[in-house]
CSV table of C-alpha atoms in Angstrom, one decimal:
chain,number,residue,atom,x,y,z
E,3,MET,CA,99.0,91.6,92.8
E,4,ILE,CA,100.3,88.1,93.1
E,5,TYR,CA,101.3,88.1,89.4
E,6,SER,CA,103.0,91.5,89.9
E,7,ALA,CA,105.0,90.1,92.8
E,8,MET,CA,106.1,87.2,90.6
E,9,VAL,CA,107.3,89.2,87.5
E,10,CYS,CA,108.4,92.6,89.0
E,11,PRO,CA,112.2,92.8,89.0
E,12,PHE,CA,112.2,94.5,92.4
E,13,LEU,CA,109.6,92.2,94.1
E,14,GLY,CA,110.6,88.9,92.5
E,15,GLY,CA,113.8,88.1,94.4
E,16,PRO,CA,115.8,89.1,97.4
E,17,GLU,CA,118.8,90.1,95.4
E,18,ALA,CA,116.8,92.6,93.3
E,19,ARG,CA,117.7,96.3,93.5
E,20,ARG,CA,115.5,99.3,93.2
E,21,GLY,CA,116.1,101.2,89.9
E,22,GLN,CA,114.8,104.5,91.1
E,23,GLY,CA,114.6,106.2,94.5
E,24,THR,CA,111.2,107.0,95.9
E,25,ASN,CA,109.4,108.5,98.8
E,26,THR,CA,106.7,106.2,100.1
E,27,TYR,CA,104.4,107.6,102.9
E,28,GLY,CA,107.2,109.8,104.1
E,29,GLU,CA,109.9,107.1,104.0
E,30,GLU,CA,112.8,107.7,101.6
E,31,ILE,CA,113.9,104.6,99.7
E,32,PRO,CA,117.1,105.3,97.9
E,33,ARG,CA,118.0,104.0,94.4
E,34,GLY,CA,119.8,100.7,94.6
E,35,GLU,CA,118.1,99.6,97.9
E,36,ALA,CA,117.6,95.8,98.1
E,37,ARG,CA,114.2,94.4,98.7
E,38,GLY,CA,115.3,92.2,101.6
E,39,HIS,CA,115.1,88.4,102.3
E,40,LYS,CA,111.3,88.2,102.3
E,41,GLY,CA,108.5,89.9,100.5
E,42,GLY,CA,104.8,89.8,101.0
E,43,VAL,CA,101.4,90.2,99.2
E,44,ALA,CA,98.4,91.4,101.3
E,45,PRO,CA,94.9,91.0,100.0
E,46,TYR,CA,92.4,93.6,101.3
E,47,ASP,CA,88.7,93.4,102.0
E,48,SER,CA,87.9,96.4,99.8
E,49,CYS,CA,89.5,98.9,97.4
E,50,GLU,CA,88.2,102.1,95.9
E,51,PHE,CA,89.5,104.9,93.8
E,52,ARG,CA,88.6,108.3,95.4
E,53,GLU,CA,89.8,111.8,96.3
E,54,THR,CA,92.2,111.8,99.2
E,55,ALA,CA,94.0,114.6,101.1
E,56,VAL,CA,96.9,114.5,98.6
E,57,GLY,CA,94.8,114.0,95.5
E,58,PRO,CA,93.1,111.1,93.7
E,59,GLY,CA,94.2,107.7,94.8
E,60,CYS,CA,93.5,104.1,95.5
E,61,VAL,CA,92.3,103.6,99.1
E,62,TYR,CA,92.4,100.1,100.5
E,63,GLY,CA,90.3,98.6,103.3
E,64,HIS,CA,91.6,96.2,106.0
E,65,PRO,CA,94.2,93.5,105.1
E,66,LEU,CA,92.9,90.0,105.3
E,67,GLU,CA,96.1,88.0,105.4
E,68,LEU,CA,99.8,88.2,104.4
E,69,LEU,CA,101.3,85.8,101.8
E,70,GLU,CA,105.0,85.9,102.6
E,71,TYR,CA,107.5,84.6,99.9
E,72,GLU,CA,111.2,84.6,99.2
E,73,ARG,CA,111.1,84.3,95.4
E,74,GLY,CA,108.3,85.1,93.0
E,75,GLU,CA,108.0,81.5,92.0
E,76,ASP,CA,106.9,80.6,95.6
E,77,LEU,CA,103.6,82.3,94.7
E,78,LEU,CA,102.7,80.2,91.7
E,79,ASP,CA,100.3,77.9,93.7
E,80,ALA,CA,98.6,81.0,95.2
E,81,LEU,CA,98.2,82.6,91.8
E,82,GLU,CA,96.7,79.4,90.3
E,83,GLU,CA,94.2,79.2,93.2
E,84,ALA,CA,93.3,82.9,92.8
E,85,VAL,CA,92.6,82.5,89.1
E,86,ILE,CA,90.4,79.5,89.7
E,87,ASP,CA,88.5,81.2,92.5
E,88,ASP,CA,87.9,84.4,90.6
E,89,THR,CA,84.4,84.0,89.5
E,90,ASP,CA,83.7,87.7,89.3
E,91,ALA,CA,85.7,87.9,86.0
E,92,LEU,CA,83.5,85.2,84.5
E,93,THR,CA,80.1,86.6,85.6
E,94,GLY,CA,80.8,90.1,84.3
E,95,THR,CA,80.0,92.2,87.3
E,96,CYS,CA,81.5,95.4,85.9
E,97,PRO,CA,79.3,98.5,85.4
E,98,SER,CA,77.3,98.5,82.1
E,99,TRP,CA,79.1,101.7,80.9
E,100,LEU,CA,82.4,99.9,80.9
E,101,LEU,CA,81.3,97.4,78.2
E,102,ASP,CA,80.4,99.4,75.1
E,103,ASP,CA,80.8,103.2,75.6
E,104,GLU,CA,84.5,104.2,75.4
E,105,THR,CA,83.5,107.9,75.7
E,106,ALA,CA,81.7,107.3,79.0
E,107,VAL,CA,84.7,105.4,80.3
E,108,GLU,CA,87.1,108.2,79.4
E,109,ALA,CA,84.8,110.8,81.0
E,110,ALA,CA,84.5,108.8,84.2
E,111,PHE,CA,88.2,108.4,84.4
E,112,LEU,CA,88.8,112.2,83.8
E,113,ARG,CA,86.3,113.0,86.5
E,114,ALA,CA,88.0,110.6,89.0
E,115,MET,CA,91.4,112.2,88.2
E,116,ARG,CA,90.4,115.8,89.0
E,117,THR,CA,92.2,117.6,91.8
E,118,PRO,CA,90.1,119.5,94.4
E,119,GLU,CA,91.2,122.7,92.8
E,120,GLU,CA,90.0,121.6,89.3
E,121,THR,CA,86.7,120.5,90.7
E,122,ALA,CA,86.2,123.9,92.4
E,123,ARG,CA,87.2,125.7,89.3
E,124,ILE,CA,84.7,123.7,87.1
E,125,LYS,CA,81.9,124.3,89.6
E,126,ALA,CA,82.7,128.1,89.7
E,127,GLN,CA,82.6,128.2,85.9
E,128,ARG,CA,79.2,126.4,85.9
E,129,ARG,CA,77.8,128.8,88.4
E,130,MET,CA,79.0,131.8,86.3
E,131,THR,CA,77.5,130.3,83.1
E,132,GLU,CA,74.2,129.7,84.8
E,133,ALA,CA,74.1,133.2,86.2
E,134,ARG,CA,74.9,134.7,82.8
E,135,ARG,CA,72.1,132.6,81.2
E,136,LYS,CA,69.7,133.7,83.9
E,137,ARG,CA,70.6,137.4,83.3
E,138,GLN,CA,70.1,136.9,79.5
E,139,LYS,CA,66.8,135.3,80.0
E,140,GLN,CA,65.6,138.1,82.4
E,141,ALA,CA,66.9,140.7,79.9
E,142,LYS,CA,65.0,139.0,77.0
E,143,ALA,CA,61.8,138.9,79.1
E,144,SER,CA,62.2,142.5,80.1
E,145,ARG,CA,62.6,143.6,76.4
E,146,ARG,CA,59.4,141.7,75.6
E,147,ARG,CA,57.5,143.5,78.3
E,148,ASN,CA,58.8,146.9,77.2
E,149,ARG,CA,57.6,146.6,73.6
């Protein structure tokens, strides 16, 4: 996130202007709106990707601190420190399925991106398929008994 704040045209400097309008948590931010005199980067104690009330999304825990800056270059020391301290990237703590199996990664991503409606539809289809197989199995057993 520190790197993003340094290179993003909107976050990098106080004179930057927003290229597109947006609605963030109910607040309208119009196109051309300036960032303001100061920016900030907040690290959180946790982060997870899960289903929320408005669909799949990234859910953050509690903020740990706020790194305020005026220009992106002000964050260079913090970025260097974060890269040096980041031992997780060196020890390889990612799940094993992320390493070699591209198909498993894509399947996990597609599962995570499903809306509640899609999940309900898939479950209903599975129940219908299982019920059809059960009826077919019962019919086959019945035909065997009636021979």
